[in-house]
PDB file of C-alpha atoms and ligand atoms in Angstrom:
ATOM      1  CA  MET A   1      -9.384  17.102   3.453  1.00 41.00           C
ATOM      2  CA  ARG A   2     -10.813  18.987   0.737  1.00 42.00           C
ATOM      3  CA  TYR A   3      -7.931  19.846  -0.594  1.00 44.00           C
ATOM      4  CA  LEU A   4      -6.432  16.241  -0.653  1.00 45.00           C
ATOM      5  CA  PHE A   5      -9.121  15.068  -2.322  1.00 44.00           C
ATOM      6  CA  SER A   6      -9.280  17.922  -5.271  1.00 42.00           C
ATOM      7  CA  CYS A   7      -5.494  16.909  -5.678  1.00 41.00           C
ATOM      8  CA  VAL A   8      -6.171  13.182  -6.084  1.00 43.00           C
ATOM      9  CA  VAL A   9      -8.681  14.500  -8.850  1.00 41.00           C
ATOM     10  CA  VAL A  10      -6.366  16.214 -10.942  1.00 41.00           C
ATOM     11  CA  PHE A  11      -3.448  12.924 -10.775  1.00 43.00           C
ATOM     12  CA  CYS A  12      -6.221  11.334 -11.724  1.00 41.00           C
ATOM     13  CA  ALA A  13      -6.881  13.271 -14.558  1.00 39.00           C
ATOM     14  CA  PHE A  14      -3.443  12.963 -15.733  1.00 41.00           C
ATOM     15  CA  SER A  15      -2.667   9.421 -17.364  1.00 40.00           C
ATOM     16  CA  ILE A  16      -0.317   9.122 -20.749  1.00 42.00           C
ATOM     17  CA  ALA A  17      -2.739   7.538 -22.616  1.00 40.00           C
ATOM     18  CA  ALA A  18      -2.256   9.705 -25.084  1.00 38.00           C
ATOM     19  CA  PHE A  19       1.013   7.750 -25.757  1.00 41.00           C
ATOM     20  CA  ALA A  20       0.311   5.894 -29.626  1.00 47.00           C
ATOM     21  CA  ASN A  21       0.688   1.607 -28.697  1.00 68.00           C
ATOM     22  CA  PRO A  22       3.442   0.023 -27.507  1.00 81.00           C
ATOM     23  CA  LEU A  23       2.865   2.055 -23.911  1.00 89.00           C
ATOM     24  CA  SER A  24      -0.080   3.576 -21.874  1.00 93.00           C
ATOM     25  CA  LEU A  25      -0.435   4.401 -18.429  1.00 95.00           C
ATOM     26  CA  GLU A  26      -2.979   4.724 -16.389  1.00 94.00           C
ATOM     27  CA  GLY A  27      -2.529   6.225 -12.949  1.00 95.00           C
ATOM     28  CA  HIS A  28      -1.131   8.678 -10.123  1.00 96.00           C
ATOM     29  CA  PHE A  29       2.256   9.489 -10.941  1.00 97.00           C
ATOM     30  CA  SER A  30       2.683  10.340  -7.670  1.00 97.00           C
ATOM     31  CA  GLN A  31       4.968   9.500  -4.633  1.00 98.00           C
ATOM     32  CA  GLY A  32       2.283   7.128  -2.797  1.00 98.00           C
ATOM     33  CA  GLY A  33       1.090   6.298  -6.439  1.00 98.00           C
ATOM     34  CA  LEU A  34      -0.423   3.333  -8.461  1.00 97.00           C
ATOM     35  CA  VAL A  35       0.134   3.073 -12.264  1.00 97.00           C
ATOM     36  CA  THR A  36      -1.238   0.165 -14.589  1.00 96.00           C
ATOM     37  CA  GLY A  37       0.704  -0.231 -17.985  1.00 95.00           C
ATOM     38  CA  GLN A  38       0.151  -1.885 -20.909  1.00 94.00           C
ATOM     39  CA  THR A  39       2.311  -2.732 -23.992  1.00 94.00           C
ATOM     40  CA  SER A  40       2.232  -5.108 -26.523  1.00 92.00           C
ATOM     41  CA  ALA A  41       2.153  -9.168 -25.922  1.00 92.00           C
ATOM     42  CA  GLY A  42       5.665 -10.573 -25.243  1.00 92.00           C
ATOM     43  CA  ALA A  43       6.992  -6.906 -24.634  1.00 94.00           C
ATOM     44  CA  LYS A  44       9.181  -6.733 -21.905  1.00 95.00           C
ATOM     45  CA  VAL A  45       9.327  -3.570 -19.312  1.00 96.00           C
ATOM     46  CA  SER A  46      11.933  -2.286 -17.009  1.00 96.00           C
ATOM     47  CA  LEU A  47      11.332   0.712 -14.470  1.00 96.00           C
ATOM     48  CA  ASN A  48      14.344   2.257 -13.574  1.00 95.00           C
ATOM     49  CA  GLY A  49      16.716  -0.191 -14.539  1.00 95.00           C
ATOM     50  CA  LYS A  50      14.789  -2.628 -13.175  1.00 95.00           C
ATOM     51  CA  MET A  51      12.306  -5.177 -14.868  1.00 95.00           C
ATOM     52  CA  VAL A  52       8.677  -5.553 -14.042  1.00 95.00           C
ATOM     53  CA  ASN A  53       6.051  -8.302 -14.488  1.00 93.00           C
ATOM     54  CA  VAL A  54       4.544  -8.358 -17.738  1.00 94.00           C
ATOM     55  CA  SER A  55       1.501 -10.909 -18.312  1.00 93.00           C
ATOM     56  CA  PRO A  56       1.456 -12.487 -21.486  1.00 91.00           C
ATOM     57  CA  SER A  57      -1.412  -9.660 -22.532  1.00 91.00           C
ATOM     58  CA  GLY A  58       1.516  -7.059 -21.863  1.00 93.00           C
ATOM     59  CA  LEU A  59      -0.499  -6.313 -18.658  1.00 94.00           C
ATOM     60  CA  PHE A  60       1.671  -4.678 -15.995  1.00 96.00           C
ATOM     61  CA  VAL A  61       1.796  -2.499 -12.623  1.00 96.00           C
ATOM     62  CA  PHE A  62       4.335  -0.639 -10.447  1.00 96.00           C
ATOM     63  CA  GLY A  63       4.319   1.560  -7.678  1.00 97.00           C
ATOM     64  CA  PHE A  64       5.533   4.929  -6.402  1.00 97.00           C
ATOM     65  CA  GLY A  65       7.266   4.932  -2.305  1.00 97.00           C
ATOM     66  CA  ARG A  66       6.571   7.362  -0.151  1.00 97.00           C
ATOM     67  CA  ASN A  67      10.221   9.131  -1.150  1.00 96.00           C
ATOM     68  CA  ALA A  68      10.103   8.024  -4.683  1.00 97.00           C
ATOM     69  CA  ALA A  69      12.465  10.220  -6.513  1.00 97.00           C
ATOM     70  CA  ASP A  70      11.089  13.052  -9.151  1.00 97.00           C
ATOM     71  CA  THR A  71      11.855  11.348 -11.974  1.00 97.00           C
ATOM     72  CA  ALA A  72      10.949   7.765 -13.071  1.00 97.00           C
ATOM     73  CA  VAL A  73      12.584   5.973 -16.572  1.00 97.00           C
ATOM     74  CA  ILE A  74      10.264   3.297 -18.401  1.00 96.00           C
ATOM     75  CA  GLU A  75      11.704   1.166 -20.794  1.00 96.00           C
ATOM     76  CA  ILE A  76       9.373  -1.246 -22.749  1.00 95.00           C
ATOM     77  CA  ILE A  77      11.484  -4.165 -25.053  1.00 94.00           C
ATOM     78  CA  LEU A  78       9.647  -5.143 -27.552  1.00 92.00           C
ATOM     79  CA  PRO A  79       9.566  -8.829 -28.812  1.00 90.00           C
ATOM     80  CA  ASP A  80      11.567  -7.457 -32.633  1.00 91.00           C
ATOM     81  CA  GLY A  81      14.285  -6.166 -29.676  1.00 91.00           C
ATOM     82  CA  SER A  82      12.977  -2.407 -30.355  1.00 92.00           C
ATOM     83  CA  ARG A  83      13.020  -0.093 -27.554  1.00 93.00           C
ATOM     84  CA  VAL A  84      11.076   2.578 -26.456  1.00 91.00           C
ATOM     85  CA  SER A  85      11.998   4.731 -23.702  1.00 92.00           C
ATOM     86  CA  ARG A  86       9.664   7.389 -21.092  1.00 94.00           C
ATOM     87  CA  VAL A  87      10.984   9.600 -18.236  1.00 96.00           C
ATOM     88  CA  LEU A  88       8.010  10.182 -15.928  1.00 97.00           C
ATOM     89  CA  GLU A  89       7.487  12.936 -13.812  1.00 97.00           C
ATOM     90  CA  ILE A  90       6.540  11.959 -10.206  1.00 97.00           C
ATOM     91  CA  LYS A  91       4.895  14.557  -8.099  1.00 97.00           C
ATOM     92  CA  GLN A  92       6.571  15.155  -5.016  1.00 97.00           C
ATOM     93  CA  ARG A  93       4.571  15.749  -1.923  1.00 97.00           C
ATOM     94  CA  LYS A  94       4.728  16.935   1.127  1.00 95.00           C
ATOM     95  CA  TYR A  95       3.716  14.970   3.910  1.00 95.00           C
ATOM     96  CA  ARG A  96       2.122  15.879   7.492  1.00 90.00           C
ATOM     97  CA  THR A  97       4.372  16.498  10.497  1.00 90.00           C
ATOM     98  CA  GLN A  98       3.602  16.420  14.227  1.00 84.00           C
ATOM     99  CA  LYS A  99       6.611  17.233  16.453  1.00 83.00           C
ATOM    100  CA  ILE A 100       5.748  16.245  20.751  1.00 77.00           C
ATOM    101  CA  ASN A 101       8.514  17.456  23.098  1.00 78.00           C
ATOM    102  CA  GLY A 102       8.990  16.967  27.081  1.00 74.00           C
ATOM    103  CA  LEU A 103       7.992  13.257  26.470  1.00 67.00           C
ATOM    104  CA  PRO A 104       9.524  10.918  29.404  1.00 64.00           C
ATOM    105  CA  LYS A 105      12.502   9.284  28.102  1.00 60.00           C
ATOM    106  CA  GLU A 106      11.806   5.768  28.993  1.00 53.00           C
ATOM    107  CA  MET A 107      11.165   3.778  26.711  1.00 53.00           C
ATOM    108  CA  VAL A 108       9.799   0.126  26.265  1.00 58.00           C
ATOM    109  CA  THR A 109      12.743  -2.318  25.135  1.00 67.00           C
ATOM    110  CA  PRO A 110      11.987  -5.486  24.282  1.00 73.00           C
ATOM    111  CA  SER A 111      12.713  -8.626  25.586  1.00 84.00           C
ATOM    112  CA  ALA A 112      15.476 -10.883  23.402  1.00 88.00           C
ATOM    113  CA  LYS A 113      12.034 -13.101  23.344  1.00 88.00           C
ATOM    114  CA  THR A 114       9.800 -10.731  21.803  1.00 87.00           C
ATOM    115  CA  LEU A 115      12.282  -9.322  19.836  1.00 89.00           C
ATOM    116  CA  GLU A 116      13.237 -12.989  18.420  1.00 91.00           C
ATOM    117  CA  ARG A 117       9.142 -13.284  17.858  1.00 91.00           C
ATOM    118  CA  ILE A 118       9.298  -9.470  15.705  1.00 90.00           C
ATOM    119  CA  ARG A 119      11.688 -11.032  13.471  1.00 92.00           C
ATOM    120  CA  GLU A 120      10.131 -13.885  12.516  1.00 93.00           C
ATOM    121  CA  GLU A 121       6.384 -11.834  12.343  1.00 92.00           C
ATOM    122  CA  VAL A 122       8.254  -9.313  10.087  1.00 91.00           C
ATOM    123  CA  ARG A 123       9.835 -12.161   7.671  1.00 92.00           C
ATOM    124  CA  ASN A 124       6.723 -13.448   7.334  1.00 89.00           C
ATOM    125  CA  ILE A 125       4.813 -10.792   6.530  1.00 89.00           C
ATOM    126  CA  ARG A 126       7.474  -9.369   3.981  1.00 89.00           C
ATOM    127  CA  LYS A 127       6.972 -13.014   2.489  1.00 87.00           C
ATOM    128  CA  ALA A 128       3.397 -12.729   2.120  1.00 84.00           C
ATOM    129  CA  ARG A 129       4.341  -9.659   0.735  1.00 83.00           C
ATOM    130  CA  SER A 130       6.386 -11.104  -2.042  1.00 83.00           C
ATOM    131  CA  VAL A 131       3.966 -12.789  -3.744  1.00 82.00           C
ATOM    132  CA  PHE A 132       3.820 -12.664  -7.713  1.00 80.00           C
ATOM    133  CA  THR A 133       0.890 -13.981  -9.971  1.00 84.00           C
ATOM    134  CA  MET A 134      -0.390 -13.219 -12.920  1.00 84.00           C
ATOM    135  CA  GLU A 135      -4.243 -12.328 -11.535  1.00 87.00           C
ATOM    136  CA  ASN A 136      -5.642 -10.013 -12.216  1.00 88.00           C
ATOM    137  CA  HIS A 137      -8.171  -9.107  -9.113  1.00 90.00           C
ATOM    138  CA  PHE A 138      -7.428  -5.478  -8.614  1.00 90.00           C
ATOM    139  CA  LYS A 139      -9.271  -5.210 -11.472  1.00 89.00           C
ATOM    140  CA  SER A 140     -12.373  -5.238  -9.800  1.00 89.00           C
ATOM    141  CA  GLY A 141     -10.958  -1.907  -7.966  1.00 93.00           C
ATOM    142  CA  PHE A 142     -10.364  -0.509  -5.039  1.00 96.00           C
ATOM    143  CA  ILE A 143     -13.466   0.436  -2.556  1.00 97.00           C
ATOM    144  CA  TRP A 144     -12.634   1.702   1.354  1.00 98.00           C
ATOM    145  CA  PRO A 145     -12.323  -1.481   3.173  1.00 98.00           C
ATOM    146  CA  SER A 146     -14.214   0.187   6.188  1.00 98.00           C
ATOM    147  CA  LYS A 147     -15.812   3.428   7.438  1.00 95.00           C
ATOM    148  CA  GLY A 148     -15.279   5.869  10.145  1.00 96.00           C
ATOM    149  CA  ARG A 149     -13.067   8.932  10.600  1.00 96.00           C
ATOM    150  CA  ILE A 150      -9.753   9.201   9.470  1.00 95.00           C
ATOM    151  CA  SER A 151      -6.925   9.242  12.505  1.00 92.00           C
ATOM    152  CA  GLY A 152      -4.136   8.854  10.142  1.00 92.00           C
ATOM    153  CA  VAL A 153      -2.916   9.169   6.879  1.00 94.00           C
ATOM    154  CA  TYR A 154      -0.399   8.066   4.821  1.00 95.00           C
ATOM    155  CA  GLY A 155       3.405   9.779   4.795  1.00 95.00           C
ATOM    156  CA  SER A 156       2.818  11.057   8.048  1.00 94.00           C
ATOM    157  CA  GLN A 157       5.444  11.322  10.971  1.00 92.00           C
ATOM    158  CA  ARG A 158       5.702  12.033  14.220  1.00 87.00           C
ATOM    159  CA  ILE A 159       8.749  13.724  15.901  1.00 86.00           C
ATOM    160  CA  LEU A 160       8.899  12.596  19.662  1.00 82.00           C
ATOM    161  CA  ASN A 161      11.558  14.546  21.379  1.00 80.00           C
ATOM    162  CA  GLY A 162      13.524  15.604  18.114  1.00 83.00           C
ATOM    163  CA  GLN A 163      13.544  12.002  17.552  1.00 82.00           C
ATOM    164  CA  PRO A 164      11.514  11.616  13.649  1.00 86.00           C
ATOM    165  CA  ARG A 165       9.825   7.999  14.216  1.00 85.00           C
ATOM    166  CA  ARG A 166       9.261   5.891  11.138  1.00 88.00           C
ATOM    167  CA  PRO A 167       6.414   7.357   8.632  1.00 93.00           C
ATOM    168  CA  HIS A 168       2.779   6.049   8.857  1.00 93.00           C
ATOM    169  CA  LEU A 169       2.626   4.135   5.317  1.00 94.00           C
ATOM    170  CA  GLY A 170      -1.509   3.344   5.993  1.00 94.00           C
ATOM    171  CA  VAL A 171      -4.798   5.093   6.588  1.00 96.00           C
ATOM    172  CA  ASP A 172      -5.762   4.599   9.971  1.00 95.00           C
ATOM    173  CA  ILE A 173     -10.182   4.585  10.359  1.00 97.00           C
ATOM    174  CA  ALA A 174     -11.137   4.643  13.709  1.00 97.00           C
ATOM    175  CA  ALA A 175     -14.904   3.178  14.242  1.00 97.00           C
ATOM    176  CA  PRO A 176     -16.318   0.934  17.368  1.00 97.00           C
ATOM    177  CA  SER A 177     -15.198  -2.089  17.248  1.00 97.00           C
ATOM    178  CA  GLY A 178     -17.108  -4.911  15.716  1.00 97.00           C
ATOM    179  CA  SER A 179     -17.667  -2.975  12.898  1.00 98.00           C
ATOM    180  CA  PRO A 180     -16.844  -4.483   9.411  1.00 98.00           C
ATOM    181  CA  VAL A 181     -14.020  -4.716   7.671  1.00 98.00           C
ATOM    182  CA  VAL A 182     -14.101  -5.663   4.184  1.00 98.00           C
ATOM    183  CA  ALA A 183     -11.941  -6.637   1.250  1.00 98.00           C
ATOM    184  CA  ALA A 184     -10.797  -3.581  -0.682  1.00 98.00           C
ATOM    185  CA  SER A 185     -10.240  -5.594  -4.125  1.00 97.00           C
ATOM    186  CA  SER A 186     -10.317  -9.683  -4.933  1.00 97.00           C
ATOM    187  CA  GLY A 187      -8.063 -11.479  -4.198  1.00 96.00           C
ATOM    188  CA  ARG A 188      -6.269 -14.179  -2.548  1.00 96.00           C
ATOM    189  CA  VAL A 189      -5.960 -13.886   1.041  1.00 96.00           C
ATOM    190  CA  THR A 190      -2.248 -14.879   1.753  1.00 95.00           C
ATOM    191  CA  LEU A 191      -1.745 -14.051   5.511  1.00 96.00           C
ATOM    192  CA  ALA A 192      -3.958 -13.988   7.937  1.00 97.00           C
ATOM    193  CA  GLU A 193      -3.116 -14.040  11.644  1.00 96.00           C
ATOM    194  CA  ASN A 194      -5.067 -13.590  14.945  1.00 95.00           C
ATOM    195  CA  ASP A 195      -1.957 -12.084  17.341  1.00 93.00           C
ATOM    196  CA  LEU A 196       0.957  -9.783  15.411  1.00 94.00           C
ATOM    197  CA  TYR A 197       2.855  -8.050  18.173  1.00 91.00           C
ATOM    198  CA  PHE A 198       2.250  -5.395  16.601  1.00 89.00           C
ATOM    199  CA  THR A 199      -0.423  -5.505  14.300  1.00 94.00           C
ATOM    200  CA  GLY A 200      -2.845  -7.859  16.468  1.00 95.00           C
ATOM    201  CA  GLY A 201      -5.381  -9.123  13.693  1.00 97.00           C
ATOM    202  CA  THR A 202      -3.894  -8.948  11.043  1.00 97.00           C
ATOM    203  CA  ILE A 203      -4.951  -9.888   7.006  1.00 98.00           C
ATOM    204  CA  ILE A 204      -2.665  -9.541   3.679  1.00 97.00           C
ATOM    205  CA  ILE A 205      -4.762 -10.057   0.323  1.00 97.00           C
ATOM    206  CA  HIS A 206      -2.991 -10.552  -2.755  1.00 96.00           C
ATOM    207  CA  HIS A 207      -4.059  -8.616  -5.635  1.00 96.00           C
ATOM    208  CA  GLY A 208      -2.100  -9.735  -8.329  1.00 94.00           C
ATOM    209  CA  HIS A 209       0.926  -8.393  -9.802  1.00 94.00           C
ATOM    210  CA  GLY A 210       2.754  -7.717  -6.685  1.00 93.00           C
ATOM    211  CA  LEU A 211      -0.163  -5.799  -5.602  1.00 96.00           C
ATOM    212  CA  SER A 212      -1.323  -6.248  -1.694  1.00 96.00           C
ATOM    213  CA  THR A 213      -3.583  -4.556   1.067  1.00 97.00           C
ATOM    214  CA  VAL A 214      -2.900  -4.795   4.748  1.00 97.00           C
ATOM    215  CA  TYR A 215      -5.438  -4.618   7.474  1.00 98.00           C
ATOM    216  CA  SER A 216      -4.649  -4.377  11.019  1.00 97.00           C
ATOM    217  CA  HIS A 217      -5.722  -4.316  14.837  1.00 96.00           C
ATOM    218  CA  LEU A 218      -8.344  -6.433  13.603  1.00 98.00           C
ATOM    219  CA  SER A 219     -10.727  -8.063  16.821  1.00 96.00           C
ATOM    220  CA  ASP A 220     -11.812 -11.186  14.247  1.00 93.00           C
ATOM    221  CA  LEU A 221     -11.071 -12.773  11.364  1.00 97.00           C
ATOM    222  CA  VAL A 222     -13.383 -14.164   9.198  1.00 97.00           C
ATOM    223  CA  VAL A 223     -10.931 -15.739   6.224  1.00 98.00           C
ATOM    224  CA  GLN A 224      -7.808 -17.857   6.129  1.00 97.00           C
ATOM    225  CA  LYS A 225      -5.038 -18.164   4.102  1.00 96.00           C
ATOM    226  CA  GLY A 226      -5.018 -19.459   0.789  1.00 96.00           C
ATOM    227  CA  ASP A 227      -9.500 -17.900   0.632  1.00 98.00           C
ATOM    228  CA  VAL A 228     -10.151 -16.115  -2.534  1.00 97.00           C
ATOM    229  CA  VAL A 229     -12.025 -13.248  -1.735  1.00 97.00           C
ATOM    230  CA  SER A 230     -14.058 -10.907  -3.387  1.00 97.00           C
ATOM    231  CA  ARG A 231     -14.001  -6.860  -3.957  1.00 97.00           C
ATOM    232  CA  GLY A 232     -16.575  -6.292  -1.166  1.00 97.00           C
ATOM    233  CA  ASP A 233     -16.627  -9.978   0.902  1.00 98.00           C
ATOM    234  CA  LEU A 234     -16.543  -9.215   4.724  1.00 98.00           C
ATOM    235  CA  ILE A 235     -12.877 -10.243   5.985  1.00 98.00           C
ATOM    236  CA  GLY A 236     -13.092  -9.540   9.668  1.00 98.00           C
ATOM    237  CA  LYS A 237     -14.141  -7.101  12.559  1.00 98.00           C
ATOM    238  CA  ILE A 238     -12.476  -3.568  13.604  1.00 98.00           C
ATOM    239  CA  GLY A 239     -10.286  -4.312  16.779  1.00 97.00           C
ATOM    240  CA  SER A 240      -7.829  -2.438  18.884  1.00 95.00           C
ATOM    241  CA  THR A 241      -5.471  -5.314  18.889  1.00 94.00           C
ATOM    242  CA  GLY A 242      -1.628  -5.800  18.867  1.00 91.00           C
ATOM    243  CA  ARG A 243       0.521  -1.888  19.483  1.00 86.00           C
ATOM    244  CA  SER A 244      -2.579   0.128  19.377  1.00 86.00           C
ATOM    245  CA  THR A 245      -4.111   3.065  21.330  1.00 86.00           C
ATOM    246  CA  GLY A 246      -8.081   2.489  20.255  1.00 92.00           C
ATOM    247  CA  PRO A 247     -10.130   0.879  17.447  1.00 96.00           C
ATOM    248  CA  HIS A 248      -9.029   0.857  14.551  1.00 96.00           C
ATOM    249  CA  LEU A 249      -8.486  -0.364  10.742  1.00 98.00           C
ATOM    250  CA  ASP A 250      -5.026   0.810   9.399  1.00 97.00           C
ATOM    251  CA  TRP A 251      -5.430  -0.446   6.487  1.00 98.00           C
ATOM    252  CA  ARG A 252      -1.760  -0.289   3.849  1.00 97.00           C
ATOM    253  CA  VAL A 253      -1.669  -0.720  -0.177  1.00 97.00           C
ATOM    254  CA  ASN A 254       1.339  -2.268  -0.904  1.00 96.00           C
ATOM    255  CA  TRP A 255       3.642  -3.242  -4.567  1.00 95.00           C
ATOM    256  CA  PHE A 256       5.979  -5.541  -3.544  1.00 92.00           C
ATOM    257  CA  GLN A 257       7.710  -3.469  -0.450  1.00 90.00           C
ATOM    258  CA  GLU A 258       6.892   0.086  -1.844  1.00 94.00           C
ATOM    259  CA  ARG A 259       4.305   1.291   0.587  1.00 96.00           C
ATOM    260  CA  LEU A 260       1.428   2.969  -1.776  1.00 97.00           C
ATOM    261  CA  ASP A 261      -1.224   5.869  -0.371  1.00 97.00           C
ATOM    262  CA  PRO A 262      -4.662   3.824   0.264  1.00 97.00           C
ATOM    263  CA  MET A 263      -6.568   6.829  -0.503  1.00 96.00           C
ATOM    264  CA  LEU A 264      -5.076   7.521  -3.723  1.00 96.00           C
ATOM    265  CA  LEU A 265      -7.101   4.356  -5.665  1.00 95.00           C
ATOM    266  CA  VAL A 266     -10.516   4.604  -3.515  1.00 95.00           C
ATOM    267  CA  GLY A 267     -10.944   8.998  -2.970  1.00 86.00           C
ATOM    268  CA  PRO A 268     -12.840  10.350  -0.721  1.00 86.00           C
ATOM    269  CA  MET A 269     -14.692   7.890   1.524  1.00 89.00           C
ATOM    270  CA  LEU A 270     -18.862   8.019   1.106  1.00 81.00           C
ATOM    271  CA  ARG A 271     -20.583   7.721   4.347  1.00 74.00           C
TER     272      ARG A 271
HETATM  273 ZN1   ZN B 301      -2.203   3.152  11.244  1.00 77.70          ZN
END
């Protein structure tokens, strides 16, 4: 764990603030990392050929998923039509894998009705993650939403009977049922559901520029869709709802559909 956090510090320090205007970038140039950028007002920005939303003041945000390639190209088109582009080197990470063999073959096959329910929930979650606004809530910074033992990390993958499962894309924080869960950053609640099939009591908070955080397996929700919350506000309580084997918070950070590593945003947990 100490090794992990020393890596985090190194990557925090690595920013391209040294670039003269019209492009300054700051954040983690790493798989799972979040980068915020500033360019000239009225400029357009693309990342790997895809347009990135830019606020009128020139602020923008992007992130790198678990398996992001080792380079990315950012291009700025200035209001006068001139272009500036940079190749970014993206740190490649090694993720924990855990092989478990000799498990009984039987698997739970959800019924048609359950499958239908899951599909609809997945659609709603994607919708809540797709929200884009120019709001700058994320500038309040990020804190741990709950304190406890880290029982699962970003990117890890289990291989059951030789079958790779979907990687885990959040941080799991184990804590007693009823422990408080707070908003990791200021924002607006875009989803608050008591009973989703996989994630049970679930809250999604939107922080602006496509950035959202997800809080799962909650026993109790104290906010509703549409509420505006400040960083540190109580939003719910730790539980074990949905598909969960014990009380914990599964905390995730997304940039649109890209899953980012929450730990890179908050650093070591002080308890
Ligand atoms: Zn989890």
